[in-house]
Amino acid sequence: MSGISPEPLLSVRGLAKRFGGLIATDGVDLDVMPGELHALIGPNGAGKTTLIAQLFGELRQDAGAIRLDGEEVGHLATPDRVHRGLGRTFQITQLLPDFTVLDNVALAVQARDGHSFRFLADARRDEGLRGRARRHVTASGLANRAETRVADLSHGEQKQLELAVALACEPRLLLLDEPMAGLGHVESGQMVETLRALKGRTTMLLVEHDMDAVFALADRVSVLVYGRIIATGTVEEIRDNPDVRTAYLGEGDA
Amino acid sequence: MRDTVTAQTGFAPPSAKPLLAAAAVIAALVLLPFVAQAAGSPATVALATRVLIYGIAAASLNLALGYGGLVSFGHAAFFGIGGYTVGILYQHYVADELILGLFTGSNQLLVTLPAAVVVSGLLASVIGALSLRTSGVQFIMITLAFAQMIFYLFASLTAYGAEDGLIVRRRNELFGLDTRNDTVFYFICLGVAAAFFALLSRIVRSRFGLVLVGLRQSERRMAAIGIAPYRYKLAAFVISGIGTGLAGALMANYLRFVSPDMLHWTKSGELMIMVILGGVGTLFGPLLGAAALVILETVLAAWTEHWQIILGPLLLAVVLFTRGGLQALLARLGGKP
Ligand SMILES: Nc1ncnc2c1ncn2[C@@H]1O[C@H](COP(=O)(O)OP(=O)(O)OP(=O)(O)O)[C@@H](O)[C@H]1O
Ligand SMILES: [Mg+2]
């Protein structure tokens, strides 16, 4: 916890979102400090994905402020937020199924490279793009699957690719929505190691049900229940918080 | 659809096979008029000219429909406006009057084709800018509605022949060639088609092309890597409209006639059938589809006046049994996976 500068990279104030009668986000305040891995936990249906979607501009909040590095981004469309340094992975993978692994990553590199109004040169023979993409693919452990179509990947590989694509965008703040969901024991462990290696280099907001992973990785943890943040603190503080234990962790369930 | 798209856009190591195939096709197309002459069937040249022109139009539609997933049911508007550009320029050239008091008419192909490109590009910008605010079925209906508006406009525009259309007494001139000669005109169309397909093949492989195919697969993913869909879709729609307008300009020259028929919604449907028949999202599929449809129509129409009754089931069979149209069928026959 030491060494965190006082200005948060992400600062959320009074965020609210209703779906008809359902209050999915209920006055959320949240700060993510530069360099920290901030975990967001909470039971099914607590509103974690809905919160991420608002931060990323896929859902428009009913009220509240979202500031990235001091700048209000709550009114911006998703691509504009990406240009300002937000990235995300999806709980339910959102990849380009007809394209290869390398294509998916190269497209992210290309998007990072500026506009794509270039009509004549063969993008798949652009060694600048391909080289950078290949490095991200290798780093994610998918090197031997680079030329495989996404539709032919296993679920675990798709999860790895989700992360590789997000990292190819070089985000300042990475929103991770359950990167371990549906992974086996070994794959899960690999993902923990990958995220651990990322720690410090990229600021992360990690939504995850796997408590072992959360407690192993997080600098701080916020607990979301029925759309409200009921507690924020270090791993120890959260583990010992009686409200959290009753509302969410359940005795001995963690 | 997925299989055929990857056949063209998926990562494949460069191989000599497609180049050889392309060389063979070009050689065949160049020799075609001479063979037809020798075989005593000059009508084949006219038929092949129509195939080339419709091939350009269908391949243009396919850039939007197959690559971009933008199901336009209004491409007759661009085909027709390209044709009318030629017809109107010709009428003003003959009458020696300014158009809207601004432009002189022309009978020069090097003027009329670029003019058709500009006019259809402008029309596609307007229609695209408005239609692309919607998607799915709404997009189909709105493009259809715009095309119908253009259709009724020209069908009632008495200055330009209204329902009767415009006659272009002589084909446009080019370098003093005898464009009235069907073989000469065929080679002009072949040249335009070759240039067009060369350009299109580069576009679909470019950064822009990959973004377009990416948007068809998942707009959400593309937004998440920082790509705002609208302007890329609009650019694709405009390029698509331009190619179709170019084909329309050639068609007006070929027929020496342009009428609201070229703007009719059934023309949009025909172009769509060519794309689906040949192979959605493939580079040359639409050209194959155009060939199949034009030849079938001609053959069947000579045979019986109820040719559409036969054509319908035939189309259905191709679509149902080839999985990806004629292009996929050929690829499989050629031993590709
Ligand atoms: N588009 C929507 N329209 C209506 N209700 C929605 C919508 N999206 C989410 N909800 C509801 O909002 C609540 C929060 O959903 P959300 O997906 O954010 O939960 P979550 O915390 O991510 O759950 P999980 O752990 O299962 O992923 C749920 O009750 C869900 O049914
Ligand atoms: Mg969720």
XYZ file of C-alpha atoms and ligand atoms in Angstrom:
623
model
C 0.000 0.000 0.000
C 2.968 2.299 0.375
C 4.143 4.405 -2.526
C 0.697 5.167 -3.878
C 0.474 8.765 -4.996
C -2.443 10.784 -3.672
C -4.186 11.446 -7.006
C -6.377 8.531 -8.110
C -6.129 7.375 -11.742
C -9.822 6.512 -11.713
C -12.242 8.392 -9.561
C -15.937 7.502 -9.519
C -18.451 9.606 -7.601
C -22.134 9.015 -7.006
C -22.542 6.653 -9.934
C -26.111 5.407 -10.335
C -27.918 3.185 -12.810
C -31.401 1.716 -12.776
C -32.965 -0.908 -14.999
C -36.663 -0.169 -14.514
C -37.295 -0.940 -10.865
C -33.921 -2.581 -10.335
C -31.143 -0.416 -8.934
C -28.032 -1.947 -10.470
C -25.602 0.777 -9.388
C -26.507 2.646 -6.219
C -24.356 5.713 -5.584
C -20.982 4.100 -6.123
C -17.843 5.978 -5.031
C -14.610 4.309 -6.037
C -10.969 5.351 -6.359
C -8.315 3.353 -8.154
C -4.792 4.568 -7.473
C -2.050 4.584 -10.103
C -0.225 1.269 -10.192
C -2.600 -0.537 -7.877
C -4.498 -3.711 -8.531
C -7.918 -2.999 -7.130
C -10.248 -5.954 -6.845
C -14.020 -5.597 -7.025
C -15.866 -8.505 -5.519
C -19.498 -9.174 -4.852
C -22.168 -11.872 -5.220
C -23.810 -12.774 -8.533
C -26.001 -9.989 -9.783
C -24.407 -7.384 -7.494
C -23.826 -5.114 -10.480
C -20.128 -5.601 -11.173
C -20.415 -6.030 -14.937
C -22.902 -3.159 -15.079
C -20.393 -0.938 -13.275
C -17.569 -1.927 -15.644
C -19.825 -1.252 -18.639
C -20.515 2.272 -17.345
C -16.839 2.943 -16.725
C -16.116 1.798 -20.277
C -18.934 3.785 -21.869
C -20.977 0.848 -23.095
C -23.785 1.772 -20.717
C -24.657 5.358 -19.890
C -25.014 6.091 -16.169
C -28.138 7.825 -14.889
C -26.086 10.030 -12.596
C -22.583 10.463 -11.279
C -19.075 11.336 -12.388
C -16.308 9.187 -13.857
C -12.891 10.846 -13.937
C -9.811 9.348 -15.523
C -6.660 11.075 -14.374
C -8.743 14.065 -13.324
C -10.587 14.361 -16.639
C -14.328 13.710 -16.795
C -14.977 10.870 -19.268
C -18.528 9.931 -18.262
C -20.048 11.455 -21.392
C -17.590 9.935 -23.880
C -18.222 7.050 -26.259
C -16.224 3.861 -25.711
C -13.613 4.435 -28.474
C -12.836 7.883 -27.047
C -12.343 6.410 -23.586
C -10.032 3.802 -25.105
C -7.986 6.610 -26.657
C -7.714 8.174 -23.195
C -6.296 4.971 -21.777
C -9.121 2.675 -20.713
C -9.123 -0.976 -21.676
C -11.293 -3.909 -20.724
C -11.719 -7.641 -21.028
C -15.122 -9.268 -21.203
C -16.657 -11.832 -18.882
C -18.288 -13.354 -21.967
C -15.518 -13.170 -24.559
C -16.008 -10.664 -27.357
C -13.531 -11.607 -30.066
C -13.534 -11.653 -33.857
C -14.349 -15.319 -34.510
C -13.396 -15.482 -38.206
C -10.001 -13.930 -37.628
C -6.903 -15.635 -36.345
C -5.384 -14.983 -32.941
C -2.706 -12.840 -34.561
C -5.310 -10.896 -36.578
C -7.258 -10.085 -33.424
C -4.208 -8.716 -31.673
C -2.831 -6.985 -34.767
C -6.098 -5.132 -35.191
C -5.765 -3.776 -31.668
C -2.189 -2.718 -32.402
C -3.429 -1.104 -35.605
C -6.167 0.788 -33.755
C -3.551 2.061 -31.312
C -1.483 3.209 -34.290
C -3.996 5.882 -35.335
C -6.791 5.914 -37.881
C -7.297 3.015 -40.279
C -8.136 4.981 -43.401
C -5.348 3.256 -45.282
C -6.680 1.471 -48.296
C -3.855 0.058 -50.362
C -1.105 -1.652 -48.375
C -1.651 -5.243 -47.226
C -2.156 -4.972 -43.462
C -1.237 -8.617 -42.935
C 2.162 -7.993 -44.475
C 2.821 -4.896 -42.389
C 5.745 -6.143 -40.328
C 5.457 -3.174 -37.977
C 1.964 -4.281 -36.966
C 2.580 -7.983 -37.145
C 5.817 -7.826 -35.166
C 4.259 -5.935 -32.287
C 1.202 -8.197 -32.385
C 3.382 -11.296 -32.346
C 5.150 -10.066 -29.209
C 1.803 -9.671 -27.414
C 0.674 -13.098 -28.615
C 3.892 -14.679 -27.392
C 3.704 -12.899 -24.040
C 0.179 -14.261 -23.547
C 1.381 -17.802 -24.163
C -0.538 -18.254 -27.409
C 2.452 -18.263 -29.773
C 1.721 -21.715 -31.136
C -1.912 -20.730 -31.776
C -1.130 -17.473 -33.593
C -2.526 -18.623 -36.926
C -5.549 -20.409 -35.443
C -9.007 -19.001 -35.991
C -10.588 -17.722 -32.793
C -13.645 -19.899 -33.401
C -11.349 -22.929 -33.077
C -9.794 -21.885 -29.743
C -10.657 -23.441 -26.399
C -12.460 -21.316 -23.816
C -9.262 -20.870 -21.831
C -7.342 -19.743 -24.890
C -10.073 -17.239 -25.690
C -9.729 -15.823 -22.180
C -5.984 -15.488 -22.705
C -6.598 -13.801 -26.029
C -9.070 -11.369 -24.423
C -6.241 -10.222 -22.188
C -3.700 -10.110 -25.025
C -6.007 -7.918 -27.130
C -6.654 -5.575 -24.201
C -2.930 -5.289 -23.477
C -2.175 -4.586 -27.142
C -4.183 -1.385 -26.640
C -1.641 -0.430 -23.947
C -4.250 0.843 -21.483
C -3.379 2.961 -18.460
C -6.288 1.404 -16.601
C -7.355 -2.125 -17.401
C -10.834 -3.272 -16.397
C -10.867 -7.056 -16.032
C -14.281 -8.720 -15.843
C -13.799 -12.202 -14.427
C -10.714 -13.231 -16.405
C -10.650 -16.597 -14.631
C -14.305 -17.497 -15.101
C -14.657 -20.952 -16.599
C -10.938 -21.701 -16.460
C -9.552 -24.940 -15.111
C -7.178 -25.083 -12.172
C -3.987 -24.917 -14.219
C -5.243 -22.202 -16.569
C -6.467 -20.205 -13.606
C -3.042 -20.414 -12.015
C -1.424 -19.227 -15.235
C -3.783 -16.278 -15.406
C -2.898 -15.323 -11.811
C 0.778 -15.403 -12.759
C 0.145 -13.312 -15.867
C -1.712 -10.687 -13.821
C 0.937 -10.741 -11.128
C 3.558 -10.027 -13.796
C 1.447 -7.100 -14.998
C 1.120 -5.603 -11.534
C 2.833 -2.276 -11.139
C 3.095 -1.767 -14.890
C -0.621 -1.464 -15.542
C -3.278 -0.239 -13.161
C -6.078 -2.772 -12.899
C -9.626 -3.020 -11.655
C -10.218 -6.736 -11.292
C -13.690 -8.247 -10.988
C -13.317 -11.835 -9.886
C -15.182 -14.533 -7.983
C -12.087 -16.635 -7.359
C -11.202 -15.455 -3.831
C -7.830 -17.196 -3.761
C -6.867 -15.224 -6.841
C -8.242 -11.969 -5.451
C -6.503 -12.305 -2.111
C -3.274 -13.297 -3.827
C -3.245 -10.382 -6.247
C -5.113 -7.392 -4.857
C -3.597 -4.312 -3.238
C -7.053 -3.196 -2.189
C -10.488 -4.739 -2.421
C -13.929 -3.150 -2.743
C -17.052 -5.131 -2.021
C -20.184 -4.500 -4.061
C -23.543 -5.747 -2.794
C -26.865 -4.800 -4.414
C -25.143 -2.061 -6.369
C -23.526 -0.453 -3.293
C -19.912 -0.513 -2.198
C -20.186 -1.756 1.399
C -16.461 -1.824 2.145
C -13.078 -0.926 0.720
C -9.748 -1.899 2.213
C -6.698 -4.107 2.150
C -7.053 -7.842 1.786
C -6.727 -8.275 5.580
C -9.278 -5.567 6.337
C -11.774 -7.085 3.946
C -11.207 -10.609 5.188
C -11.861 -9.512 8.750
C -14.736 -7.138 8.029
C -17.850 -8.600 9.728
C -20.281 -6.914 7.276
C -18.446 -8.435 4.355
C -18.429 -11.831 5.993
C -22.174 -11.853 6.505
C -23.118 -10.112 3.266
C -20.870 -11.904 0.951
C -18.057 -14.173 1.994
C -20.139 -16.323 4.263
C -18.358 -17.966 7.158
C -15.600 -20.247 5.923
C -16.766 -19.848 2.352
C -13.871 -17.730 1.240
C -20.748 -17.308 -44.915
C -17.972 -17.691 -42.378
C -16.023 -20.232 -44.403
C -16.079 -18.200 -47.572
C -15.089 -15.026 -45.810
C -11.998 -16.624 -44.350
C -11.184 -18.134 -47.686
C -10.522 -14.592 -48.826
C -9.686 -12.667 -45.736
C -8.208 -15.264 -43.414
C -4.479 -15.438 -43.066
C -3.060 -17.567 -45.824
C 0.554 -17.802 -46.927
C 1.074 -16.337 -50.386
C 0.796 -19.069 -52.962
C 1.201 -19.219 -56.712
C -2.123 -20.952 -57.217
C -4.480 -17.946 -57.078
C -2.095 -15.952 -59.261
C -2.092 -18.708 -61.845
C -5.869 -18.925 -61.685
C -6.177 -15.161 -62.135
C -3.785 -15.238 -65.098
C -5.822 -18.028 -66.676
C -9.089 -16.127 -66.198
C -7.613 -12.942 -67.658
C -6.227 -14.839 -70.636
C -9.615 -16.455 -71.211
C -11.381 -13.096 -71.013
C -8.931 -11.517 -73.455
C -9.317 -14.389 -75.934
C -13.088 -14.574 -75.554
C -14.076 -12.186 -78.411
C -11.787 -13.952 -80.861
C -13.070 -17.356 -79.907
C -16.645 -16.109 -80.137
C -15.947 -14.671 -83.577
C -14.373 -17.913 -84.750
C -17.267 -19.905 -83.355
C -19.698 -17.664 -85.196
C -21.447 -16.428 -82.062
C -20.769 -12.683 -81.770
C -23.636 -12.304 -79.293
C -21.373 -13.911 -76.712
C -19.287 -10.743 -76.627
C -22.317 -8.660 -75.692
C -23.254 -11.214 -73.061
C -19.756 -11.147 -71.597
C -19.848 -7.340 -71.511
C -22.977 -7.443 -69.401
C -21.376 -10.002 -67.108
C -18.374 -7.738 -66.559
C -20.524 -4.703 -65.855
C -22.825 -6.521 -63.454
C -19.741 -8.147 -61.930
C -18.373 -4.712 -61.031
C -21.721 -3.670 -59.545
C -22.176 -6.888 -57.566
C -18.600 -6.862 -56.262
C -19.163 -3.272 -55.137
C -22.337 -4.211 -53.318
C -20.424 -7.085 -51.774
C -17.893 -4.729 -50.193
C -20.736 -3.293 -48.112
C -22.849 -6.440 -47.804
C -20.321 -9.260 -47.580
C -17.291 -7.618 -46.046
C -19.014 -4.959 -43.971
C -22.258 -6.748 -43.143
C -24.204 -3.708 -44.378
C -27.196 -5.245 -46.091
C -28.141 -2.510 -48.533
C -31.313 -3.046 -50.497
C -30.891 0.251 -52.309
C -27.898 -0.153 -54.571
C -30.047 0.297 -57.667
C -29.932 3.989 -56.761
C -26.189 4.089 -57.421
C -26.390 1.889 -60.503
C -29.107 4.123 -61.925
C -27.502 7.414 -60.960
C -24.297 6.308 -62.689
C -26.318 5.553 -65.800
C -28.233 8.817 -65.629
C -24.975 10.740 -65.267
C -23.958 9.406 -68.684
C -27.415 10.005 -70.156
C -27.784 13.546 -68.845
C -24.253 14.565 -69.814
C -24.942 13.202 -73.281
C -28.265 14.991 -73.651
C -26.683 18.318 -72.690
C -23.752 17.655 -74.947
C -26.041 17.112 -77.916
C -28.247 20.097 -77.066
C -25.161 22.146 -76.226
C -26.775 23.433 -73.034
C -25.300 23.853 -69.575
C -26.470 21.539 -66.787
C -28.038 23.677 -64.035
C -26.339 26.564 -65.790
C -22.987 25.293 -64.510
C -21.532 22.296 -66.331
C -21.218 21.520 -69.987
C -22.365 18.158 -71.281
C -19.951 15.540 -72.521
C -19.690 12.442 -74.646
C -16.156 11.599 -73.527
C -15.773 8.446 -71.452
C -12.852 10.031 -69.624
C -15.277 12.713 -68.427
C -18.470 10.726 -67.956
C -16.980 7.873 -65.921
C -15.283 10.187 -63.394
C -18.481 12.232 -63.292
C -20.476 9.074 -62.508
C -17.972 8.251 -59.782
C -18.375 11.693 -58.205
C -22.167 11.774 -58.454
C -22.704 8.253 -57.126
C -20.138 8.945 -54.402
C -22.023 12.029 -53.303
C -25.349 10.214 -53.345
C -23.864 7.331 -51.351
C -22.467 9.805 -48.807
C -25.899 11.276 -48.227
C -27.814 7.986 -48.187
C -25.092 6.289 -46.141
C -24.772 9.110 -43.620
C -28.478 8.849 -42.828
C -29.035 5.086 -43.192
C -26.017 4.069 -41.131
C -27.590 5.628 -38.059
C -29.729 2.487 -38.094
C -28.851 -1.178 -38.435
C -30.384 -4.553 -39.173
C -33.803 -4.646 -40.780
C -34.186 -0.896 -40.369
C -31.082 -0.351 -42.462
C -32.428 -2.609 -45.202
C -35.721 -0.729 -45.265
C -34.207 2.735 -45.184
C -31.782 2.050 -48.050
C -34.712 0.634 -50.004
C -36.774 3.734 -49.235
C -34.038 6.086 -50.441
C -33.636 4.120 -53.655
C -37.388 4.263 -54.231
C -37.327 8.036 -53.771
C -34.644 8.316 -56.459
C -36.638 5.971 -58.668
C -39.809 8.087 -58.444
C -37.814 11.276 -58.886
C -36.405 10.151 -62.223
C -39.633 8.480 -63.293
C -41.305 11.888 -63.054
C -38.457 14.066 -64.307
C -39.810 15.010 -67.723
C -36.679 16.994 -68.628
C -34.863 13.663 -68.686
C -37.466 11.473 -70.306
C -39.409 10.553 -67.155
C -40.576 6.924 -67.475
C -39.276 6.650 -71.025
C -35.709 7.369 -70.038
C -32.941 8.827 -72.168
C -31.419 7.511 -75.358
C -27.676 7.848 -75.739
C -27.499 7.768 -79.509
C -23.766 7.102 -79.642
C -21.605 5.474 -77.009
C -19.151 7.801 -75.296
C -15.854 8.338 -77.088
C -12.472 7.207 -75.888
C -9.158 7.939 -77.651
C -10.823 7.797 -81.082
C -11.648 4.105 -80.601
C -14.685 2.696 -82.353
C -16.720 2.243 -79.174
C -19.766 1.357 -81.263
C -18.022 -1.907 -82.064
C -19.080 -4.432 -79.420
C -15.648 -6.031 -79.230
C -13.952 -2.680 -78.680
C -16.466 -1.793 -75.999
C -15.982 -5.212 -74.415
C -12.277 -4.527 -74.074
C -12.948 -1.127 -72.532
C -15.180 -2.807 -69.942
C -12.579 -5.504 -69.394
C -9.948 -2.837 -68.735
C -12.186 -1.019 -66.267
C -13.113 -4.289 -64.557
C -9.469 -5.351 -64.254
C -8.502 -2.020 -62.702
C -11.531 -2.135 -60.423
C -10.871 -5.646 -59.140
C -7.175 -4.909 -58.672
C -8.103 -1.936 -56.495
C -10.801 -3.848 -54.623
C -8.440 -6.715 -53.860
C -6.090 -4.242 -52.225
C -8.831 -2.486 -50.285
C -10.123 -5.676 -48.679
C -6.620 -6.599 -47.527
C -5.746 -3.144 -46.238
C -6.016 -1.789 -42.715
C -9.368 -0.363 -43.723
C -10.509 -3.706 -45.098
C -9.623 -5.554 -41.901
C -11.457 -2.968 -39.808
C -14.495 -3.406 -42.026
C -14.497 -7.195 -41.694
C -13.888 -6.779 -37.972
C -16.924 -4.539 -37.643
C -19.061 -7.150 -39.361
C -17.963 -9.700 -36.771
C -18.330 -7.583 -33.635
C -18.833 -3.851 -33.357
C -18.529 -4.168 -29.613
C -15.055 -5.649 -29.874
C -13.987 -2.985 -32.351
C -15.218 -0.216 -30.054
C -13.290 -1.815 -27.207
C -10.028 -1.502 -29.128
C -10.828 2.119 -29.889
C -12.468 1.997 -33.286
C -15.598 4.105 -33.784
C -17.655 2.153 -36.347
C -19.636 4.871 -38.080
C -17.062 6.554 -40.311
C -15.556 3.253 -41.446
C -18.952 1.912 -42.387
C -19.731 5.162 -44.160
C -16.482 5.002 -46.144
C -17.258 1.408 -47.145
C -20.755 2.385 -48.181
C -19.446 5.261 -50.299
C -16.795 3.123 -52.024
C -19.479 0.527 -52.618
C -21.816 3.140 -54.108
C -19.056 4.506 -56.325
C -18.245 1.113 -57.818
C -21.916 0.494 -58.483
C -22.270 3.926 -60.093
C -19.273 3.206 -62.299
C -20.962 0.005 -63.450
C -24.153 1.941 -64.138
C -22.241 4.397 -66.318
C -20.807 1.517 -68.343
C -24.250 -0.059 -68.605
C -25.774 3.157 -69.981
C -23.049 3.146 -72.615
C -23.522 -0.490 -73.384
C -27.289 -0.218 -73.774
C -27.079 3.324 -75.204
C -30.106 3.903 -73.058
C -30.918 4.732 -69.478
C -34.319 4.576 -67.807
C -35.887 4.283 -64.350
C -35.579 0.502 -64.843
C -31.983 0.839 -63.735
C -33.210 2.425 -60.496
C -35.960 -0.084 -59.805
C -35.786 -2.041 -56.551
C -35.678 -5.292 -58.507
C -32.256 -4.165 -59.746
C -31.093 -3.977 -56.122
C -32.485 -7.469 -55.698
C -30.687 -8.785 -58.767
C -27.365 -7.429 -57.529
C -27.991 -9.033 -54.181
C -28.802 -12.361 -55.822
C -25.542 -12.187 -57.778
C -23.605 -11.650 -54.556
C -25.306 -14.479 -52.708
C -25.143 -16.789 -55.707
C -21.432 -16.180 -56.216
C -20.282 -16.052 -52.634
C -20.837 -13.430 -49.966
C -17.656 -11.775 -48.751
C -15.426 -13.149 -51.492
C -13.551 -11.049 -54.015
C -14.529 -12.750 -57.287
C -17.664 -14.562 -56.139
C -19.952 -11.711 -57.247
C -18.417 -11.798 -60.740
C -19.199 -15.514 -60.889
C -22.681 -14.797 -59.583
C -23.179 -12.125 -62.231
C -22.058 -14.543 -64.924
C -24.373 -17.255 -63.653
C -27.396 -14.982 -63.398
C -26.892 -13.183 -66.724
C -26.219 -16.397 -68.635
C -29.066 -18.283 -66.975
C -31.475 -15.447 -67.709
C -30.423 -15.354 -71.335
C -30.529 -19.087 -71.859
C -33.768 -19.654 -69.995
C -35.494 -16.638 -71.532
C -34.753 -17.986 -75.014
C -36.277 -21.240 -73.951
C -39.487 -20.202 -72.227
C -41.148 -16.984 -71.214
C -41.740 -18.412 -67.750
C -38.011 -18.581 -67.155
C -38.266 -17.088 -63.694
C -40.127 -20.180 -62.499
C -37.057 -22.229 -63.339
C -34.565 -19.652 -62.133
C -36.051 -19.453 -58.624
C -35.524 -23.088 -57.619
C -32.112 -23.091 -59.300
C -30.985 -20.176 -57.153
C -32.363 -21.847 -54.082
C -30.446 -25.023 -54.886
C -27.168 -23.165 -55.324
C -27.575 -21.259 -52.096
C -28.643 -24.320 -50.109
C -26.204 -26.852 -51.486
C -22.990 -25.003 -52.208
C -22.552 -23.488 -48.723
C -20.973 -20.199 -49.733
C -22.055 -19.876 -53.337
C -20.312 -20.715 -56.568
C -16.962 -19.415 -55.360
C -16.979 -21.940 -52.515
C -18.082 -24.677 -54.903
C -15.193 -23.909 -57.255
C -12.738 -23.733 -54.377
C -13.868 -27.153 -53.188
C -13.656 -28.591 -56.697
C -10.177 -27.095 -56.930
C -9.214 -29.098 -53.873
C -8.960 -26.227 -51.413
C -10.296 -26.935 -47.922
N -29.420 -4.569 -19.664
C -30.036 -4.917 -18.510
N -31.357 -4.741 -18.362
C -31.972 -5.084 -17.209
N -31.351 -5.604 -16.155
C -30.018 -5.810 -16.250
C -29.299 -5.481 -17.419
N -27.998 -5.778 -17.215
C -27.919 -6.278 -15.982
N -29.127 -6.307 -15.381
C -29.403 -6.719 -14.023
O -28.593 -5.931 -13.187
C -28.098 -6.700 -12.098
C -26.602 -6.641 -12.093
O -26.084 -7.404 -13.175
P -24.555 -7.580 -13.459
O -24.409 -8.389 -14.677
O -23.908 -6.255 -13.443
O -24.088 -8.406 -12.196
P -22.661 -9.011 -11.859
O -22.285 -8.501 -10.535
O -21.730 -8.792 -12.971
O -23.009 -10.558 -11.741
P -22.133 -11.852 -12.101
O -21.229 -12.065 -10.941
O -23.141 -12.933 -12.217
O -21.424 -11.568 -13.379
C -28.644 -8.102 -12.295
O -29.783 -8.252 -11.485
C -29.005 -8.152 -13.749
O -30.067 -9.041 -13.951
Mg -20.707 -9.990 -14.315
